Amino acid sequence: MNAPQRHFEANTQAQQAAAPTLLRLDSIAHSFGGLDVLRNVSFNVPVGRIVGLIGPNGSGKTTCFNIVSGFLRPKAGRVALASRDITADTVQERSRAGLVRTFQTPQVFEHMTVLENLMTGSYKDTHSGVVQAMLRTPRARADLAQMRANAEAACEKFGLGRLRDKLAGSLPAGQRRIVELARACIGHPEILLLDEPSSGLNSEEIETLRGWITRLNQEGMTILLVSHDMGLMTVCDTVHVLYYGEIIASGALHEVQADARVREAYLGV
Ligand code: ADP
Ligand code: MG
C-alpha cells in the first residue's frame, strides 16, 4: 500500500471541474446466439469518480463488466483506458494496466485462509513461474515474501488482522466481500469494477461495504459500481441506467430516479 500519493493527486485533479476520462466505453454492442444484449452502449468514467450502472436483471450489466474487464470481446465498439484502446487486451493485461474487477458471487478460495486469499492478489505481479516456485529459486522466494508482505498490509488496512488465519469459507458473506475487495486493491488498481458487491449482504454489512467504497474513493480510486441496492448507489457521482441493453438515462441518482422513462421501465412506477 505505497501509492496513495499518486491517487491523491488524481483525486485533486478530479475535483476540478473537468475530470479527465479514465475509462471510456464507445458504442459497445454484444449478442449471445443472435440475441442482442448490449446496443450502442457509450459512457465515460472520469478519474476519481464513482460511476454506477443500474438496471433490471438481465439488462446487460454483467455482460458490460465482462467486456470492460476482458472476459468477453464485444461484437462492436471499443473500450479505452486512459485513452489507450484496450478492447483486444487480455484480462491480465488490463489488470496490469490498473483495471481490476470483482464478481457478482464473491470469488474467494474457501479452503484457503484469509491471508492466503490476499496473497493471490499479487500473483499477477510476480515474475517467477510454477517451475521456479517448485525449485524454490531465490526469485520465487522473493516473490513469495512480497506477496506475503502485500497480503499483510492489506489485512491491516482492511481490518482483517484477527481473521487472517481463518478459512475464507468459514466467513459470513459480508467479510468475504471485504476479503475480495482487499484482494482486488492489492497492487493499487487505477479503477475498480464492483459487480453487485452488496448481493447477499445484510444492511449492516452493506453499510460497512459502503464505508470502504467511500474511503477507497477518497483515497483516489476510480470506481464503476453495479448494485441493486439504491442506498449503496447513493455513493455514485453519476449513474447510467441500462434497460434491455441500452442506456436510457444518465445523471445523478436522484435525477435518474425521477426520470419518467426510468420509473416506467425500471422502477415499475
Ligand atoms: P445483468 O447483469 O444486468 O443481470 P447480464 O449481463 O447477466 O445482465 O445478462 C444480459 C442478458 O444476456 C440476459 O438475457 C442473459 O440471460 C444473457 N446472457 C448473459 N450471459 C450469457 C451467456 N454466457 N450466454 C447466453 N446468454 C447470456
Ligand atoms: Mg449481473
PDB file of C-alpha atoms and ligand atoms in Angstrom:
ATOM      1  CA  MET A   1       0.000   0.000   0.000  1.00  0.00           C
ATOM      2  CA  ASN A   2       2.602   2.509  -1.033  1.00  0.00           C
ATOM      3  CA  ALA A   3       0.982   4.637  -3.701  1.00  0.00           C
ATOM      4  CA  PRO A   4      -1.636   6.857  -2.027  1.00  0.00           C
ATOM      5  CA  GLN A   5       0.224   9.970  -3.213  1.00  0.00           C
ATOM      6  CA  ARG A   6      -0.394   9.182  -6.881  1.00  0.00           C
ATOM      7  CA  HIS A   7      -4.050   8.514  -6.152  1.00  0.00           C
ATOM      8  CA  PHE A   8      -4.392  11.648  -4.068  1.00  0.00           C
ATOM      9  CA  GLU A   9      -3.033  13.711  -6.943  1.00  0.00           C
ATOM     10  CA  ALA A  10      -5.516  12.069  -9.293  1.00  0.00           C
ATOM     11  CA  ASN A  11      -8.355  12.867  -6.921  1.00  0.00           C
ATOM     12  CA  THR A  12      -7.340  16.507  -6.573  1.00  0.00           C
ATOM     13  CA  GLN A  13      -7.368  16.737 -10.344  1.00  0.00           C
ATOM     14  CA  ALA A  14     -10.744  15.025 -10.441  1.00  0.00           C
ATOM     15  CA  GLN A  15     -12.224  17.552  -8.087  1.00  0.00           C
ATOM     16  CA  GLN A  16     -11.548  20.274 -10.615  1.00  0.00           C
ATOM     17  CA  ALA A  17     -14.399  20.970 -12.993  1.00  0.00           C
ATOM     18  CA  ALA A  18     -13.496  18.681 -15.877  1.00  0.00           C
ATOM     19  CA  ALA A  19     -12.072  15.403 -14.619  1.00  0.00           C
ATOM     20  CA  PRO A  20     -10.249  13.586 -17.395  1.00  0.00           C
ATOM     21  CA  THR A  21     -11.759  10.338 -18.615  1.00  0.00           C
ATOM     22  CA  LEU A  22     -10.114   7.218 -17.219  1.00  0.00           C
ATOM     23  CA  LEU A  23     -12.365   4.585 -18.774  1.00  0.00           C
ATOM     24  CA  ARG A  24     -14.378   5.026 -21.939  1.00  0.00           C
ATOM     25  CA  LEU A  25     -16.942   2.666 -23.443  1.00  0.00           C
ATOM     26  CA  ASP A  26     -17.629   3.645 -27.017  1.00  0.00           C
ATOM     27  CA  SER A  27     -20.611   2.208 -28.944  1.00  0.00           C
ATOM     28  CA  ILE A  28     -20.344  -1.234 -27.333  1.00  0.00           C
ATOM     29  CA  ALA A  29     -22.597  -3.925 -28.788  1.00  0.00           C
ATOM     30  CA  HIS A  30     -22.879  -7.582 -27.867  1.00  0.00           C
ATOM     31  CA  SER A  31     -25.149 -10.524 -28.539  1.00  0.00           C
ATOM     32  CA  PHE A  32     -25.491 -14.123 -27.395  1.00  0.00           C
ATOM     33  CA  GLY A  33     -26.760 -16.551 -30.008  1.00  0.00           C
ATOM     34  CA  GLY A  34     -28.406 -13.825 -32.039  1.00  0.00           C
ATOM     35  CA  LEU A  35     -29.979 -12.122 -29.015  1.00  0.00           C
ATOM     36  CA  ASP A  36     -28.773  -8.530 -28.700  1.00  0.00           C
ATOM     37  CA  VAL A  37     -27.867  -7.910 -25.063  1.00  0.00           C
ATOM     38  CA  LEU A  38     -25.960  -4.623 -25.468  1.00  0.00           C
ATOM     39  CA  ARG A  39     -26.670  -1.968 -28.090  1.00  0.00           C
ATOM     40  CA  ASN A  40     -24.601   1.140 -28.663  1.00  0.00           C
ATOM     41  CA  VAL A  41     -23.527   1.483 -25.033  1.00  0.00           C
ATOM     42  CA  SER A  42     -21.296   4.521 -24.501  1.00  0.00           C
ATOM     43  CA  PHE A  43     -20.263   6.237 -21.293  1.00  0.00           C
ATOM     44  CA  ASN A  44     -17.212   7.619 -19.541  1.00  0.00           C
ATOM     45  CA  VAL A  45     -15.816   7.050 -16.097  1.00  0.00           C
ATOM     46  CA  PRO A  46     -13.858  10.163 -15.087  1.00  0.00           C
ATOM     47  CA  VAL A  47     -10.746   9.908 -12.906  1.00  0.00           C
ATOM     48  CA  GLY A  48     -11.510   9.834  -9.196  1.00  0.00           C
ATOM     49  CA  ARG A  49     -15.268   9.415  -9.547  1.00  0.00           C
ATOM     50  CA  ILE A  50     -17.736   6.672  -8.642  1.00  0.00           C
ATOM     51  CA  VAL A  51     -19.948   5.820 -11.602  1.00  0.00           C
ATOM     52  CA  GLY A  52     -22.916   3.486 -11.217  1.00  0.00           C
ATOM     53  CA  LEU A  53     -24.671   1.183 -13.627  1.00  0.00           C
ATOM     54  CA  ILE A  54     -28.205   0.154 -12.711  1.00  0.00           C
ATOM     55  CA  GLY A  55     -30.921  -1.745 -14.496  1.00  0.00           C
ATOM     56  CA  PRO A  56     -33.239  -4.693 -14.030  1.00  0.00           C
ATOM     57  CA  ASN A  57     -31.993  -8.281 -14.040  1.00  0.00           C
ATOM     58  CA  GLY A  58     -30.894  -9.337 -17.488  1.00  0.00           C
ATOM     59  CA  SER A  59     -30.379  -5.781 -18.723  1.00  0.00           C
ATOM     60  CA  GLY A  60     -26.714  -6.448 -19.573  1.00  0.00           C
ATOM     61  CA  LYS A  61     -24.769  -5.032 -16.606  1.00  0.00           C
ATOM     62  CA  THR A  62     -22.575  -8.096 -16.030  1.00  0.00           C
ATOM     63  CA  THR A  63     -22.048  -8.518 -19.783  1.00  0.00           C
ATOM     64  CA  CYS A  64     -20.865  -4.916 -19.837  1.00  0.00           C
ATOM     65  CA  PHE A  65     -18.444  -5.644 -16.950  1.00  0.00           C
ATOM     66  CA  ASN A  66     -17.211  -8.770 -18.727  1.00  0.00           C
ATOM     67  CA  ILE A  67     -16.440  -6.684 -21.810  1.00  0.00           C
ATOM     68  CA  VAL A  68     -14.702  -3.931 -19.866  1.00  0.00           C
ATOM     69  CA  SER A  69     -12.617  -6.403 -17.842  1.00  0.00           C
ATOM     70  CA  GLY A  70     -11.682  -8.553 -20.853  1.00  0.00           C
ATOM     71  CA  PHE A  71     -13.675 -11.732 -20.136  1.00  0.00           C
ATOM     72  CA  LEU A  72     -15.698 -11.085 -23.290  1.00  0.00           C
ATOM     73  CA  ARG A  73     -14.804  -9.448 -26.593  1.00  0.00           C
ATOM     74  CA  PRO A  74     -17.600  -7.105 -27.789  1.00  0.00           C
ATOM     75  CA  LYS A  75     -19.205  -7.673 -31.189  1.00  0.00           C
ATOM     76  CA  ALA A  76     -18.703  -3.964 -31.873  1.00  0.00           C
ATOM     77  CA  GLY A  77     -17.315  -0.861 -30.208  1.00  0.00           C
ATOM     78  CA  ARG A  78     -14.238  -0.130 -28.178  1.00  0.00           C
ATOM     79  CA  VAL A  79     -13.031   0.172 -24.620  1.00  0.00           C
ATOM     80  CA  ALA A  80     -10.289   2.656 -23.766  1.00  0.00           C
ATOM     81  CA  LEU A  81      -8.333   3.039 -20.528  1.00  0.00           C
ATOM     82  CA  ALA A  82      -6.547   6.370 -20.142  1.00  0.00           C
ATOM     83  CA  SER A  83      -7.076   6.978 -23.890  1.00  0.00           C
ATOM     84  CA  ARG A  84      -5.463   3.655 -24.848  1.00  0.00           C
ATOM     85  CA  ASP A  85      -7.609   1.164 -26.757  1.00  0.00           C
ATOM     86  CA  ILE A  86      -7.731  -1.993 -24.616  1.00  0.00           C
ATOM     87  CA  THR A  87     -10.560  -3.750 -26.498  1.00  0.00           C
ATOM     88  CA  ALA A  88      -8.252  -6.575 -27.591  1.00  0.00           C
ATOM     89  CA  ASP A  89      -6.227  -6.780 -24.354  1.00  0.00           C
ATOM     90  CA  THR A  90      -6.436  -9.853 -22.134  1.00  0.00           C
ATOM     91  CA  VAL A  91      -7.787  -9.817 -18.573  1.00  0.00           C
ATOM     92  CA  GLN A  92      -4.205  -9.977 -17.277  1.00  0.00           C
ATOM     93  CA  GLU A  93      -3.034  -7.105 -19.480  1.00  0.00           C
ATOM     94  CA  ARG A  94      -5.937  -4.961 -18.260  1.00  0.00           C
ATOM     95  CA  SER A  95      -5.226  -5.921 -14.692  1.00  0.00           C
ATOM     96  CA  ARG A  96      -1.568  -4.919 -15.101  1.00  0.00           C
ATOM     97  CA  ALA A  97      -2.762  -1.638 -16.649  1.00  0.00           C
ATOM     98  CA  GLY A  98      -4.732  -0.965 -13.447  1.00  0.00           C
ATOM     99  CA  LEU A  99      -8.255  -2.239 -14.190  1.00  0.00           C
ATOM    100  CA  VAL A 100      -9.485  -4.826 -11.698  1.00  0.00           C
ATOM    101  CA  ARG A 101     -12.939  -6.276 -11.077  1.00  0.00           C
ATOM    102  CA  THR A 102     -14.864  -8.258  -8.510  1.00  0.00           C
ATOM    103  CA  PHE A 103     -17.656 -10.718  -9.287  1.00  0.00           C
ATOM    104  CA  GLN A 104     -21.361 -10.936  -8.530  1.00  0.00           C
ATOM    105  CA  THR A 105     -20.658 -14.078  -6.467  1.00  0.00           C
ATOM    106  CA  PRO A 106     -17.622 -13.444  -4.218  1.00  0.00           C
ATOM    107  CA  GLN A 107     -14.643 -15.269  -5.671  1.00  0.00           C
ATOM    108  CA  VAL A 108     -12.765 -16.312  -2.564  1.00  0.00           C
ATOM    109  CA  PHE A 109     -10.850 -19.559  -2.244  1.00  0.00           C
ATOM    110  CA  GLU A 110     -12.909 -21.181   0.512  1.00  0.00           C
ATOM    111  CA  HIS A 111     -10.271 -23.701   1.578  1.00  0.00           C
ATOM    112  CA  MET A 112      -7.554 -21.087   1.873  1.00  0.00           C
ATOM    113  CA  THR A 113      -7.044 -18.697   4.790  1.00  0.00           C
ATOM    114  CA  VAL A 114      -7.802 -15.001   4.522  1.00  0.00           C
ATOM    115  CA  LEU A 115      -4.070 -14.237   4.301  1.00  0.00           C
ATOM    116  CA  GLU A 116      -3.560 -16.842   1.559  1.00  0.00           C
ATOM    117  CA  ASN A 117      -6.519 -15.422  -0.349  1.00  0.00           C
ATOM    118  CA  LEU A 118      -4.954 -11.979  -0.140  1.00  0.00           C
ATOM    119  CA  MET A 119      -1.604 -13.354  -1.303  1.00  0.00           C
ATOM    120  CA  THR A 120      -3.223 -14.406  -4.577  1.00  0.00           C
ATOM    121  CA  GLY A 121      -3.940 -10.715  -5.227  1.00  0.00           C
ATOM    122  CA  SER A 122      -0.245 -10.177  -6.006  1.00  0.00           C
ATOM    123  CA  TYR A 123       0.079 -13.150  -8.299  1.00  0.00           C
ATOM    124  CA  LYS A 124      -0.149 -11.111 -11.488  1.00  0.00           C
ATOM    125  CA  ASP A 125       2.833  -9.016 -10.340  1.00  0.00           C
ATOM    126  CA  THR A 126       5.142 -11.951  -9.707  1.00  0.00           C
ATOM    127  CA  HIS A 127       7.714 -12.926 -12.265  1.00  0.00           C
ATOM    128  CA  SER A 128       8.706 -16.433 -11.255  1.00  0.00           C
ATOM    129  CA  GLY A 129       6.639 -19.260 -12.744  1.00  0.00           C
ATOM    130  CA  VAL A 130       5.471 -22.571 -11.361  1.00  0.00           C
ATOM    131  CA  VAL A 131       8.788 -24.300 -12.074  1.00  0.00           C
ATOM    132  CA  GLN A 132      10.771 -21.647 -10.199  1.00  0.00           C
ATOM    133  CA  ALA A 133       8.310 -21.920  -7.330  1.00  0.00           C
ATOM    134  CA  MET A 134       8.776 -25.714  -7.204  1.00  0.00           C
ATOM    135  CA  LEU A 135      12.545 -25.338  -7.272  1.00  0.00           C
ATOM    136  CA  ARG A 136      12.346 -22.585  -4.627  1.00  0.00           C
ATOM    137  CA  THR A 137      14.709 -20.347  -6.551  1.00  0.00           C
ATOM    138  CA  PRO A 138      15.790 -17.038  -4.936  1.00  0.00           C
ATOM    139  CA  ARG A 139      13.450 -15.195  -7.279  1.00  0.00           C
ATOM    140  CA  ALA A 140      10.489 -17.388  -6.332  1.00  0.00           C
ATOM    141  CA  ARG A 141      11.274 -16.882  -2.633  1.00  0.00           C
ATOM    142  CA  ALA A 142      11.482 -13.107  -3.115  1.00  0.00           C
ATOM    143  CA  ASP A 143       8.120 -13.133  -4.932  1.00  0.00           C
ATOM    144  CA  LEU A 144       6.559 -15.142  -2.119  1.00  0.00           C
ATOM    145  CA  ALA A 145       7.918 -12.733   0.503  1.00  0.00           C
ATOM    146  CA  GLN A 146       6.495  -9.781  -1.459  1.00  0.00           C
ATOM    147  CA  MET A 147       3.122 -11.496  -1.829  1.00  0.00           C
ATOM    148  CA  ARG A 148       3.027 -12.107   1.917  1.00  0.00           C
ATOM    149  CA  ALA A 149       4.032  -8.519   2.721  1.00  0.00           C
ATOM    150  CA  ASN A 150       1.322  -7.157   0.397  1.00  0.00           C
ATOM    151  CA  ALA A 151      -1.250  -9.502   1.940  1.00  0.00           C
ATOM    152  CA  GLU A 152      -0.284  -8.496   5.479  1.00  0.00           C
ATOM    153  CA  ALA A 153      -0.552  -4.795   4.577  1.00  0.00           C
ATOM    154  CA  ALA A 154      -3.991  -5.391   3.026  1.00  0.00           C
ATOM    155  CA  CYS A 155      -5.083  -7.355   6.120  1.00  0.00           C
ATOM    156  CA  GLU A 156      -4.105  -4.428   8.300  1.00  0.00           C
ATOM    157  CA  LYS A 157      -5.675  -1.762   6.094  1.00  0.00           C
ATOM    158  CA  PHE A 158      -8.999  -3.570   5.770  1.00  0.00           C
ATOM    159  CA  GLY A 159      -9.228  -4.570   9.436  1.00  0.00           C
ATOM    160  CA  LEU A 160      -8.906  -8.289   8.674  1.00  0.00           C
ATOM    161  CA  GLY A 161      -5.986  -8.912  11.030  1.00  0.00           C
ATOM    162  CA  ARG A 162      -7.849 -11.096  13.533  1.00  0.00           C
ATOM    163  CA  LEU A 163      -9.325 -13.157  10.671  1.00  0.00           C
ATOM    164  CA  ARG A 164      -6.063 -13.699   8.799  1.00  0.00           C
ATOM    165  CA  ASP A 165      -5.692 -17.394   9.667  1.00  0.00           C
ATOM    166  CA  LYS A 166      -9.376 -18.261   9.310  1.00  0.00           C
ATOM    167  CA  LEU A 167     -10.565 -20.220   6.289  1.00  0.00           C
ATOM    168  CA  ALA A 168     -12.322 -17.836   3.908  1.00  0.00           C
ATOM    169  CA  GLY A 169     -15.123 -20.395   3.530  1.00  0.00           C
ATOM    170  CA  SER A 170     -15.965 -20.031   7.225  1.00  0.00           C
ATOM    171  CA  LEU A 171     -16.610 -16.282   6.996  1.00  0.00           C
ATOM    172  CA  PRO A 172     -20.032 -14.637   6.692  1.00  0.00           C
ATOM    173  CA  ALA A 173     -20.899 -13.050   3.337  1.00  0.00           C
ATOM    174  CA  GLY A 174     -20.014  -9.513   4.433  1.00  0.00           C
ATOM    175  CA  GLN A 175     -16.489 -10.465   5.486  1.00  0.00           C
ATOM    176  CA  ARG A 176     -15.948 -12.477   2.297  1.00  0.00           C
ATOM    177  CA  ARG A 177     -16.809  -9.348   0.353  1.00  0.00           C
ATOM    178  CA  ILE A 178     -14.244  -7.349   2.282  1.00  0.00           C
ATOM    179  CA  VAL A 179     -11.620 -10.070   1.645  1.00  0.00           C
ATOM    180  CA  GLU A 180     -12.451  -9.912  -2.060  1.00  0.00           C
ATOM    181  CA  LEU A 181     -12.295  -6.117  -2.036  1.00  0.00           C
ATOM    182  CA  ALA A 182      -8.987  -6.121  -0.144  1.00  0.00           C
ATOM    183  CA  ARG A 183      -7.523  -8.601  -2.629  1.00  0.00           C
ATOM    184  CA  ALA A 184      -8.700  -6.517  -5.584  1.00  0.00           C
ATOM    185  CA  CYS A 185      -6.997  -3.454  -4.092  1.00  0.00           C
ATOM    186  CA  ILE A 186      -3.586  -5.114  -3.817  1.00  0.00           C
ATOM    187  CA  GLY A 187      -1.411  -3.556  -6.496  1.00  0.00           C
ATOM    188  CA  HIS A 188      -3.341  -0.256  -6.299  1.00  0.00           C
ATOM    189  CA  PRO A 189      -5.589  -0.501  -9.351  1.00  0.00           C
ATOM    190  CA  GLU A 190      -6.496   2.751 -11.063  1.00  0.00           C
ATOM    191  CA  ILE A 191     -10.093   1.625 -11.470  1.00  0.00           C
ATOM    192  CA  LEU A 192     -12.121  -0.956  -9.617  1.00  0.00           C
ATOM    193  CA  LEU A 193     -15.220  -2.581 -11.134  1.00  0.00           C
ATOM    194  CA  LEU A 194     -17.586  -3.921  -8.471  1.00  0.00           C
ATOM    195  CA  ASP A 195     -20.387  -6.177  -9.747  1.00  0.00           C
ATOM    196  CA  GLU A 196     -23.277  -6.357  -7.243  1.00  0.00           C
ATOM    197  CA  PRO A 197     -20.959  -6.215  -4.214  1.00  0.00           C
ATOM    198  CA  SER A 198     -23.963  -5.903  -1.863  1.00  0.00           C
ATOM    199  CA  SER A 199     -25.696  -9.090  -3.037  1.00  0.00           C
ATOM    200  CA  GLY A 200     -26.274 -11.471  -0.133  1.00  0.00           C
ATOM    201  CA  LEU A 201     -25.282  -8.883   2.479  1.00  0.00           C
ATOM    202  CA  ASN A 202     -27.453  -7.647   5.358  1.00  0.00           C
ATOM    203  CA  SER A 203     -27.983  -3.925   5.915  1.00  0.00           C
ATOM    204  CA  GLU A 204     -25.154  -3.653   8.451  1.00  0.00           C
ATOM    205  CA  GLU A 205     -22.731  -5.398   6.091  1.00  0.00           C
ATOM    206  CA  ILE A 206     -23.827  -3.091   3.262  1.00  0.00           C
ATOM    207  CA  GLU A 207     -23.054  -0.077   5.470  1.00  0.00           C
ATOM    208  CA  THR A 208     -19.543  -1.453   6.105  1.00  0.00           C
ATOM    209  CA  LEU A 209     -19.067  -2.020   2.384  1.00  0.00           C
ATOM    210  CA  ARG A 210     -20.333   1.475   1.672  1.00  0.00           C
ATOM    211  CA  GLY A 211     -17.758   2.836   4.118  1.00  0.00           C
ATOM    212  CA  TRP A 212     -14.959   1.030   2.303  1.00  0.00           C
ATOM    213  CA  ILE A 213     -16.095   2.156  -1.141  1.00  0.00           C
ATOM    214  CA  THR A 214     -16.247   5.752   0.096  1.00  0.00           C
ATOM    215  CA  ARG A 215     -12.836   5.541   1.737  1.00  0.00           C
ATOM    216  CA  LEU A 216     -11.182   3.985  -1.315  1.00  0.00           C
ATOM    217  CA  ASN A 217     -12.674   6.693  -3.488  1.00  0.00           C
ATOM    218  CA  GLN A 218     -11.478   9.412  -1.104  1.00  0.00           C
ATOM    219  CA  GLU A 219      -8.003   7.926  -1.458  1.00  0.00           C
ATOM    220  CA  GLY A 220      -8.327   8.494  -5.202  1.00  0.00           C
ATOM    221  CA  MET A 221      -9.631   5.177  -6.513  1.00  0.00           C
ATOM    222  CA  THR A 222     -11.961   5.433  -9.502  1.00  0.00           C
ATOM    223  CA  ILE A 223     -14.896   3.021  -9.198  1.00  0.00           C
ATOM    224  CA  LEU A 224     -17.514   1.571 -11.544  1.00  0.00           C
ATOM    225  CA  LEU A 225     -20.298   0.075  -9.439  1.00  0.00           C
ATOM    226  CA  VAL A 226     -23.258  -2.161 -10.225  1.00  0.00           C
ATOM    227  CA  SER A 227     -25.779  -2.659  -7.443  1.00  0.00           C
ATOM    228  CA  HIS A 228     -29.478  -3.149  -6.895  1.00  0.00           C
ATOM    229  CA  ASP A 229     -29.161  -1.500  -3.516  1.00  0.00           C
ATOM    230  CA  MET A 230     -30.250   2.099  -4.044  1.00  0.00           C
ATOM    231  CA  GLY A 231     -28.875   3.038  -0.615  1.00  0.00           C
ATOM    232  CA  LEU A 232     -25.432   1.888  -1.729  1.00  0.00           C
ATOM    233  CA  MET A 233     -25.802   3.622  -5.097  1.00  0.00           C
ATOM    234  CA  THR A 234     -26.018   6.997  -3.341  1.00  0.00           C
ATOM    235  CA  VAL A 235     -22.190   6.885  -3.255  1.00  0.00           C
ATOM    236  CA  CYS A 236     -22.202   7.381  -7.053  1.00  0.00           C
ATOM    237  CA  ASP A 237     -21.446  10.742  -8.663  1.00  0.00           C
ATOM    238  CA  THR A 238     -23.209   9.648 -11.854  1.00  0.00           C
ATOM    239  CA  VAL A 239     -25.495   6.727 -12.656  1.00  0.00           C
ATOM    240  CA  HIS A 240     -26.300   5.189 -16.041  1.00  0.00           C
ATOM    241  CA  VAL A 241     -29.491   3.173 -16.455  1.00  0.00           C
ATOM    242  CA  LEU A 242     -29.289   0.113 -18.673  1.00  0.00           C
ATOM    243  CA  TYR A 243     -32.562  -1.311 -19.965  1.00  0.00           C
ATOM    244  CA  TYR A 244     -32.617  -4.226 -22.391  1.00  0.00           C
ATOM    245  CA  GLY A 245     -29.050  -3.454 -23.415  1.00  0.00           C
ATOM    246  CA  GLU A 246     -29.450   0.279 -23.937  1.00  0.00           C
ATOM    247  CA  ILE A 247     -28.586   3.274 -21.793  1.00  0.00           C
ATOM    248  CA  ILE A 248     -31.912   5.021 -21.277  1.00  0.00           C
ATOM    249  CA  ALA A 249     -30.885   7.684 -18.746  1.00  0.00           C
ATOM    250  CA  SER A 250     -27.760   9.157 -17.159  1.00  0.00           C
ATOM    251  CA  GLY A 251     -27.237  11.636 -14.344  1.00  0.00           C
ATOM    252  CA  ALA A 252     -27.173  11.914 -10.564  1.00  0.00           C
ATOM    253  CA  LEU A 253     -29.074   9.081  -8.835  1.00  0.00           C
ATOM    254  CA  HIS A 254     -31.957  11.345  -7.770  1.00  0.00           C
ATOM    255  CA  GLU A 255     -32.231  12.635 -11.357  1.00  0.00           C
ATOM    256  CA  VAL A 256     -32.465   9.215 -12.980  1.00  0.00           C
ATOM    257  CA  GLN A 257     -34.850   8.014 -10.270  1.00  0.00           C
ATOM    258  CA  ALA A 258     -37.140  10.916 -11.188  1.00  0.00           C
ATOM    259  CA  ASP A 259     -36.864  10.246 -14.951  1.00  0.00           C
ATOM    260  CA  ALA A 260     -40.258   9.189 -16.313  1.00  0.00           C
ATOM    261  CA  ARG A 261     -38.783   6.559 -18.641  1.00  0.00           C
ATOM    262  CA  VAL A 262     -36.728   5.020 -15.862  1.00  0.00           C
ATOM    263  CA  ARG A 263     -39.655   4.977 -13.466  1.00  0.00           C
ATOM    264  CA  GLU A 264     -41.781   3.225 -16.022  1.00  0.00           C
ATOM    265  CA  ALA A 265     -39.126   0.845 -17.330  1.00  0.00           C
ATOM    266  CA  TYR A 266     -37.092   0.012 -14.284  1.00  0.00           C
ATOM    267  CA  LEU A 267     -38.788   1.039 -11.098  1.00  0.00           C
ATOM    268  CA  GLY A 268     -42.174  -0.161 -12.367  1.00  0.00           C
ATOM    269  CA  VAL A 269     -43.858   3.094 -11.363  1.00  0.00           C
TER     270      VAL A 269
HETATM  271  P1  ADP B   1     -27.473  -8.305 -15.664  1.00  0.00           P
HETATM  272  O1  ADP B   1     -26.100  -8.411 -15.090  1.00  0.00           O
HETATM  273  O2  ADP B   1     -27.914  -6.906 -15.924  1.00  0.00           O
HETATM  274  O3  ADP B   1     -28.491  -9.054 -14.842  1.00  0.00           O
HETATM  275  P2  ADP B   1     -26.442  -9.992 -17.796  1.00  0.00           P
HETATM  276  O4  ADP B   1     -25.385  -9.202 -18.474  1.00  0.00           O
HETATM  277  O5  ADP B   1     -26.025 -11.056 -16.853  1.00  0.00           O
HETATM  278  O6  ADP B   1     -27.485  -9.000 -17.107  1.00  0.00           O
HETATM  279  O7  ADP B   1     -27.360 -10.664 -18.896  1.00  0.00           O
HETATM  280  C1  ADP B   1     -27.877  -9.945 -20.002  1.00  0.00           C
HETATM  281  C2  ADP B   1     -28.612 -10.917 -20.928  1.00  0.00           C
HETATM  282  O8  ADP B   1     -27.656 -11.755 -21.549  1.00  0.00           O
HETATM  283  C3  ADP B   1     -29.609 -11.833 -20.231  1.00  0.00           C
HETATM  284  O9  ADP B   1     -30.684 -12.023 -21.079  1.00  0.00           O
HETATM  285  C4  ADP B   1     -28.823 -13.104 -20.038  1.00  0.00           C
HETATM  286  O10 ADP B   1     -29.680 -14.215 -19.993  1.00  0.00           O
HETATM  287  C5  ADP B   1     -27.964 -13.126 -21.281  1.00  0.00           C
HETATM  288  N1  ADP B   1     -26.659 -13.792 -21.082  1.00  0.00           N
HETATM  289  C6  ADP B   1     -25.704 -13.428 -20.198  1.00  0.00           C
HETATM  290  N2  ADP B   1     -24.635 -14.220 -20.314  1.00  0.00           N
HETATM  291  C7  ADP B   1     -24.928 -15.120 -21.285  1.00  0.00           C
HETATM  292  C8  ADP B   1     -24.213 -16.210 -21.868  1.00  0.00           C
HETATM  293  N3  ADP B   1     -22.972 -16.522 -21.474  1.00  0.00           N
HETATM  294  N4  ADP B   1     -24.829 -16.910 -22.858  1.00  0.00           N
HETATM  295  C9  ADP B   1     -26.076 -16.583 -23.273  1.00  0.00           C
HETATM  296  N5  ADP B   1     -26.792 -15.570 -22.773  1.00  0.00           N
HETATM  297  C10 ADP B   1     -26.234 -14.842 -21.784  1.00  0.00           C
HETATM  298 MG    MG B   2     -25.391  -9.205 -13.298  1.00  0.00          MG
END
